[in-house]
Tab-separated table of C-alpha atoms in Angstrom:
chain	number	residue	atom	x	y	z
P	4	MET	CA	50.582	-21.222	3.364
P	5	ALA	CA	52.370	-24.350	4.605
P	6	ALA	CA	50.448	-27.628	4.856
P	7	THR	CA	49.724	-27.977	8.557
P	8	ASP	CA	46.336	-28.677	10.112
P	9	VAL	CA	45.680	-26.477	13.161
P	10	SER	CA	42.734	-28.683	14.161
P	11	LYS	CA	45.338	-31.288	15.122
P	12	TYR	CA	47.234	-28.961	17.425
P	13	LYS	CA	47.145	-29.571	21.174
P	14	LEU	CA	47.819	-27.352	24.172
P	15	ASN	CA	50.272	-29.896	25.507
P	16	HIS	CA	51.795	-28.441	28.645
P	17	THR	CA	52.574	-25.553	30.944
P	18	MET	CA	56.140	-25.256	32.193
P	19	LEU	CA	56.883	-24.210	35.770
P	20	ARG	CA	60.306	-23.936	37.369
P	21	VAL	CA	60.524	-25.543	40.802
P	22	LYS	CA	62.969	-25.394	43.697
P	23	ASP	CA	62.684	-28.990	44.952
P	24	PRO	CA	61.381	-31.556	42.447
P	25	GLU	CA	60.818	-34.209	45.109
P	26	ALA	CA	58.424	-31.940	47.018
P	27	SER	CA	56.695	-30.726	43.847
P	28	VAL	CA	56.211	-34.180	42.316
P	29	LYS	CA	54.820	-35.412	45.644
P	30	TYR	CA	52.353	-32.500	45.754
P	31	TYR	CA	51.037	-33.001	42.241
P	32	ASP	CA	50.880	-36.757	42.775
P	33	PHE	CA	48.548	-35.955	45.689
P	34	LEU	CA	46.349	-34.121	43.159
P	35	GLY	CA	46.188	-37.209	40.965
P	36	PHE	CA	49.041	-36.459	38.565
P	37	LYS	CA	51.447	-39.177	37.474
P	38	GLN	CA	54.913	-38.776	36.021
P	39	ILE	CA	54.500	-39.825	32.407
P	40	HIS	CA	57.879	-38.694	31.069
P	41	LYS	CA	61.224	-37.409	32.305
P	42	MET	CA	64.145	-35.805	30.517
P	43	ASP	CA	67.490	-35.359	32.273
P	44	PHE	CA	70.236	-33.086	30.953
P	45	PRO	CA	73.220	-33.598	33.275
P	46	ASP	CA	75.616	-31.664	31.038
P	47	ASN	CA	73.326	-28.642	31.282
P	48	LYS	CA	72.411	-29.378	34.896
P	49	PHE	CA	68.643	-29.461	34.658
P	50	CYS	CA	65.845	-32.015	34.570
P	51	LEU	CA	62.290	-31.953	33.223
P	52	TYR	CA	59.383	-33.835	34.811
P	53	PHE	CA	56.169	-34.231	32.806
P	54	LEU	CA	53.096	-34.849	34.968
P	55	ALA	CA	49.529	-35.610	33.879
P	56	HIS	CA	46.355	-37.372	34.941
P	57	ASP	CA	46.719	-40.811	33.438
P	58	GLY	CA	44.193	-43.153	35.028
P	59	PRO	CA	41.451	-45.135	33.231
P	60	LYS	CA	39.020	-42.213	33.650
P	61	SER	CA	41.465	-39.575	32.406
P	62	VAL	CA	40.851	-37.767	29.106
P	63	SER	CA	44.233	-38.690	27.591
P	64	SER	CA	44.852	-41.955	29.400
P	65	GLY	CA	47.704	-44.002	27.966
P	66	LYS	CA	48.606	-41.611	25.162
P	67	HIS	CA	52.172	-40.659	24.293
P	68	TRP	CA	53.234	-37.531	26.175
P	69	THR	CA	53.384	-35.470	22.964
P	70	ASP	CA	49.875	-36.541	21.897
P	71	ARG	CA	47.888	-35.236	24.821
P	72	GLU	CA	46.784	-32.123	26.655
P	73	GLY	CA	46.771	-31.193	30.327
P	74	ILE	CA	50.444	-31.759	31.205
P	75	ILE	CA	52.481	-29.791	33.723
P	76	GLU	CA	56.209	-29.698	32.987
P	77	LEU	CA	58.320	-29.089	36.083
P	78	THR	CA	61.797	-27.745	35.361
P	79	HIS	CA	64.444	-28.270	38.031
P	80	ASN	CA	67.865	-26.638	37.803
P	81	TYR	CA	70.362	-28.666	39.790
P	82	GLY	CA	71.198	-27.272	43.199
P	83	THR	CA	68.197	-25.035	43.793
P	84	GLU	CA	66.778	-27.482	46.336
P	85	SER	CA	69.694	-26.759	48.695
P	86	ASP	CA	70.021	-23.026	47.990
P	87	PRO	CA	68.459	-21.100	50.898
P	88	ASN	CA	68.255	-17.927	48.810
P	89	PHE	CA	66.459	-19.473	45.830
P	90	LYS	CA	62.806	-18.550	45.540
P	91	ILE	CA	60.332	-18.974	42.699
P	92	ASN	CA	58.299	-16.066	41.313
P	93	ASN	CA	54.705	-17.371	41.258
P	94	GLY	CA	53.516	-14.631	38.894
P	95	ASN	CA	51.110	-13.004	41.329
P	96	SER	CA	53.265	-10.594	43.328
P	97	GLU	CA	52.634	-6.964	42.464
P	98	HIS	CA	55.785	-6.094	40.505
P	99	PHE	CA	56.202	-9.440	38.743
P	100	ARG	CA	52.673	-10.323	37.678
P	101	GLY	CA	51.987	-12.236	34.488
P	102	PHE	CA	51.306	-15.933	34.879
P	103	GLY	CA	48.402	-16.522	37.250
P	104	HIS	CA	47.708	-20.169	38.031
P	105	VAL	CA	47.093	-23.704	36.890
P	106	CYS	CA	43.651	-25.149	37.507
P	107	VAL	CA	42.621	-28.659	38.523
P	108	SER	CA	38.968	-29.613	38.235
P	109	VAL	CA	37.686	-32.149	40.764
P	110	ASP	CA	34.621	-34.327	41.238
P	111	ASN	CA	33.434	-33.058	44.625
P	112	ILE	CA	35.025	-29.733	45.454
P	113	GLN	CA	34.240	-29.535	49.163
P	114	ALA	CA	35.657	-33.011	49.797
P	115	ALA	CA	38.664	-32.324	47.575
P	116	CYS	CA	39.515	-29.097	49.394
P	117	ALA	CA	39.103	-30.776	52.797
P	118	ARG	CA	41.471	-33.537	51.696
P	119	ILE	CA	44.097	-30.984	50.593
P	120	GLU	CA	43.847	-29.080	53.869
P	121	ASN	CA	43.910	-32.229	55.987
P	122	ALA	CA	47.152	-33.197	54.263
P	123	GLY	CA	48.723	-29.998	55.567
P	124	TYR	CA	48.874	-28.048	52.326
P	125	LYS	CA	48.146	-24.323	52.358
P	126	PHE	CA	45.550	-22.226	50.553
P	127	GLN	CA	45.652	-18.789	49.003
P	128	LYS	CA	41.839	-18.799	49.084
P	129	ARG	CA	39.578	-21.360	50.720
P	130	LEU	CA	36.103	-22.088	49.401
P	131	THR	CA	34.597	-20.109	52.251
P	132	ASP	CA	36.736	-16.997	51.641
P	133	GLY	CA	35.316	-14.007	49.795
P	134	LYS	CA	32.286	-13.918	47.527
P	135	MET	CA	33.287	-16.646	45.072
P	136	ARG	CA	32.273	-19.789	46.976
P	137	HIS	CA	32.627	-22.125	43.996
P	138	ILE	CA	36.425	-21.887	43.582
P	139	ALA	CA	39.468	-22.238	45.822
P	140	PHE	CA	43.178	-21.639	45.343
P	141	ALA	CA	45.628	-24.065	46.909
P	142	LEU	CA	49.378	-23.393	47.052
P	143	ASP	CA	51.987	-25.799	45.776
P	144	PRO	CA	55.414	-26.068	47.490
P	145	ASP	CA	56.769	-23.106	45.492
P	146	GLY	CA	53.748	-20.926	46.131
P	147	TYR	CA	52.226	-21.350	42.663
P	148	TRP	CA	48.467	-20.920	42.802
P	149	VAL	CA	46.487	-24.060	41.945
P	150	GLU	CA	42.851	-23.209	41.333
P	151	ILE	CA	40.386	-25.905	42.372
P	152	ILE	CA	37.025	-26.001	40.573
P	153	GLY	CA	34.195	-28.511	40.642
P	154	GLN	CA	33.055	-30.671	37.760
P	155	ASN	CA	29.647	-30.796	39.439
P	156	PRO	CA	27.486	-27.942	40.806
P	157	VAL	CA	28.657	-26.855	44.250
P	158	ASP	CA	25.198	-27.211	45.792
P	159	LYS	CA	25.043	-30.855	44.644
P	160	THR	CA	28.351	-31.835	46.296
P	161	GLU	CA	28.052	-29.948	49.583
P	162	HIS	CA	27.399	-33.053	51.687
P	163	VAL	CA	29.575	-35.481	49.709
P	164	LYS	CA	32.531	-36.658	51.778
P	165	ASP	CA	34.489	-38.628	49.163
P	166	THR	CA	36.695	-37.461	46.317
P	167	HIS	CA	38.399	-39.572	43.675
P	168	THR	CA	41.636	-38.262	42.167
P	169	ASP	CA	41.295	-40.521	39.124
P	170	THR	CA	38.507	-38.182	37.951
P	171	TYR	CA	40.589	-34.999	38.293
P	172	ARG	CA	41.570	-32.925	35.256
P	173	MET	CA	44.398	-30.469	34.594
P	174	ASN	CA	41.794	-28.043	33.284
P	175	HIS	CA	43.556	-24.800	32.370
P	176	SER	CA	46.423	-22.403	32.816
P	177	MET	CA	45.834	-18.695	33.310
P	178	ILE	CA	48.006	-15.889	31.974
P	179	ARG	CA	47.333	-12.160	32.118
P	180	VAL	CA	47.329	-10.183	28.875
P	181	LYS	CA	47.676	-6.478	28.182
P	182	SER	CA	45.328	-6.355	25.173
P	183	ALA	CA	42.415	-8.771	24.822
P	184	LYS	CA	42.052	-7.947	21.149
P	185	ALA	CA	45.685	-8.604	20.265
P	186	SER	CA	45.907	-11.774	22.338
P	187	LEU	CA	42.640	-13.258	21.077
P	188	ASP	CA	43.762	-12.587	17.516
P	189	PHE	CA	47.059	-14.368	18.166
P	190	TYR	CA	45.687	-17.441	19.926
P	191	ARG	CA	42.798	-17.879	17.497
P	192	ASN	CA	44.287	-16.883	14.144
P	193	VAL	CA	47.915	-17.859	14.653
P	194	LEU	CA	47.661	-20.853	16.996
P	195	GLY	CA	44.225	-21.974	15.808
P	196	MET	CA	42.444	-22.113	19.162
P	197	SER	CA	38.702	-21.647	19.600
P	198	LEU	CA	37.134	-19.284	22.101
P	199	VAL	CA	34.910	-21.539	24.216
P	200	ARG	CA	33.816	-19.233	27.024
P	201	THR	CA	33.884	-15.543	27.933
P	202	VAL	CA	33.255	-14.163	31.403
P	203	GLU	CA	32.736	-10.396	31.597
P	204	ASN	CA	33.160	-8.614	34.911
P	205	LYS	CA	32.587	-4.968	34.146
P	206	ASP	CA	32.231	-4.010	37.810
P	207	GLY	CA	35.574	-5.608	38.553
P	208	GLY	CA	37.210	-4.141	35.453
P	209	PHE	CA	38.309	-7.416	33.867
P	210	ASP	CA	37.242	-10.145	31.441
P	211	LEU	CA	38.219	-13.813	31.240
P	212	TYR	CA	38.555	-15.682	27.948
P	213	PHE	CA	38.833	-19.475	27.799
P	214	LEU	CA	40.352	-21.000	24.668
P	215	GLY	CA	41.154	-24.521	23.574
P	216	TYR	CA	41.391	-26.979	20.716
P	217	GLU	CA	38.547	-29.269	21.780
P	218	LYS	CA	35.279	-28.208	20.194
P	219	THR	CA	32.277	-27.734	22.453
P	220	LYS	CA	28.793	-26.435	21.711
P	221	THR	CA	28.320	-24.945	25.135
P	222	GLY	CA	30.318	-22.711	27.399
P	223	GLU	CA	28.601	-23.962	30.544
P	224	PHE	CA	30.964	-24.028	33.501
P	225	GLU	CA	30.474	-27.713	34.355
P	226	VAL	CA	31.012	-28.787	30.740
P	227	LEU	CA	34.292	-26.909	30.515
P	228	ALA	CA	35.350	-28.169	33.947
P	229	GLY	CA	35.397	-31.713	32.566
P	230	MET	CA	37.878	-30.734	29.851
P	231	GLU	CA	41.650	-30.428	29.928
P	232	GLY	CA	44.115	-28.306	27.966
P	233	LEU	CA	42.353	-24.941	28.154
P	234	LEU	CA	44.022	-21.543	28.272
P	235	GLU	CA	42.497	-18.725	30.310
P	236	LEU	CA	43.418	-15.174	29.318
P	237	THR	CA	42.747	-12.549	31.973
P	238	TRP	CA	42.397	-9.000	30.676
P	239	ASN	CA	42.309	-6.081	33.084
P	240	TYR	CA	40.711	-3.185	31.206
P	241	GLU	CA	43.129	-0.540	32.457
P	242	THR	CA	46.236	-2.146	30.957
P	243	THR	CA	45.405	-1.660	27.274
P	244	ASP	CA	45.925	2.101	27.131
P	245	LYS	CA	49.104	2.189	29.230
P	246	ALA	CA	51.893	2.542	26.690
P	247	ASP	CA	54.658	1.537	29.095
P	248	PHE	CA	52.762	-1.319	30.763
P	249	LYS	CA	54.251	-4.808	30.465
P	250	TYR	CA	53.554	-8.098	32.213
P	251	HIS	CA	56.422	-10.189	33.562
P	252	ASP	CA	56.965	-13.234	31.319
P	253	GLY	CA	58.429	-15.469	34.039
P	254	ASN	CA	61.733	-15.862	32.178
P	255	ALA	CA	63.324	-12.606	33.264
P	256	GLU	CA	64.481	-12.475	36.877
P	257	PRO	CA	62.884	-13.433	39.206
P	258	GLN	CA	61.955	-16.563	37.267
P	259	GLY	CA	59.011	-18.929	37.637
P	260	PHE	CA	56.605	-19.768	34.808
P	261	GLY	CA	58.451	-20.589	31.606
P	262	HIS	CA	56.083	-21.219	28.700
P	263	ILE	CA	53.056	-22.992	27.365
P	264	CYS	CA	53.621	-25.631	24.690
P	265	ILE	CA	51.613	-26.429	21.574
P	266	THR	CA	52.261	-29.749	19.856
P	267	VAL	CA	51.645	-29.722	16.110
P	268	ASP	CA	51.114	-32.258	13.344
P	269	ASP	CA	54.133	-31.243	11.234
P	270	LEU	CA	56.790	-29.173	12.972
P	271	ASP	CA	58.538	-27.868	9.854
P	272	ALA	CA	55.264	-26.991	8.135
P	273	ALA	CA	53.897	-25.330	11.253
P	274	CYS	CA	56.998	-23.178	11.634
P	275	THR	CA	56.841	-22.224	7.964
P	276	ARG	CA	53.211	-21.177	8.505
P	277	PHE	CA	54.218	-19.108	11.536
P	278	ASP	CA	56.849	-17.429	9.374
P	279	ASP	CA	54.211	-16.683	6.747
P	280	LEU	CA	52.093	-15.105	9.485
P	281	LYS	CA	55.108	-12.986	10.516
P	282	VAL	CA	55.250	-14.073	14.136
P	283	ASN	CA	57.983	-12.911	16.480
P	284	TRP	CA	60.483	-15.664	17.246
P	285	LYS	CA	62.326	-16.364	20.468
P	286	LYS	CA	64.018	-19.448	18.990
P	287	ARG	CA	63.725	-20.847	15.491
P	288	LEU	CA	64.106	-24.565	14.789
P	289	SER	CA	67.549	-23.909	13.324
P	290	ASP	CA	68.789	-22.009	16.383
P	291	GLY	CA	70.972	-23.709	18.973
P	292	ARG	CA	71.440	-27.422	19.518
P	293	MET	CA	67.792	-28.372	20.095
P	294	LYS	CA	66.461	-28.746	16.554
P	295	ASN	CA	63.127	-30.284	17.567
P	296	VAL	CA	61.635	-27.304	19.402
P	297	ALA	CA	60.912	-23.692	18.522
P	298	PHE	CA	59.584	-20.788	20.572
P	299	ILE	CA	57.371	-17.997	19.282
P	300	LEU	CA	56.283	-14.950	21.242
P	301	ASP	CA	52.701	-13.945	21.903
P	302	PRO	CA	51.732	-10.230	22.005
P	303	ASP	CA	52.898	-9.978	25.627
P	304	GLU	CA	56.216	-11.610	24.701
């Protein structure tokens, strides 16, 4: 097996296509993100914006963009901002489900949600909607769901009026999976992640699995809420036994979510290890003109 240390891997970013980068960057800036890197490809007519929490209280403050977790990569294809027919697939509509949401954890959730609403941004679910009164889902300019969770117990922040974006975290990204067993095997044994929390909801017919590279001795909600770079796998029980069932990967039309990215200690060695583990490849290092990135496929491809 190739000499690469999976304990040094990081869940670096989640890529989302956007219609209007100016509107999207402004929105995520409002949630405490800062643009830490930008890559423009005028010949190919697209641009990449890398956003992360980067203040003094941030987990990865000041680190190089490849040596951190909790980044959102916004991909803008030139011209979409002025195309009235262009619309992003947010991953949650019935026939194109797959990607679910990104999640930002905040210091005082009631104050944070009030601030978002007062700024004129919309919600898919407010704190007061439904039975789950400890989470909310805001909507970004493209309709992507942004889950808002509290780093502190909800009953302790109910009367707090202030919120400080320099304490916010890009906590996790959620993707739906057909088979929990196959996906957990892939993310743990191929990508080297650790399972840090499991939430079973037998009455609802689904389980949630939270994975990451940062080691923690407890799966308590508030402890995990202070972390960044987690991956949430949502498994709906009924999907496993449906032979023809397939989630939308966000890269087929209609497009939206693109990929998650793992940064590794040694790219050549890591790819050799993936070959040894017989992964399915979307793009090898030697394919195409970009020789510094590769794409492998998880069980949901």
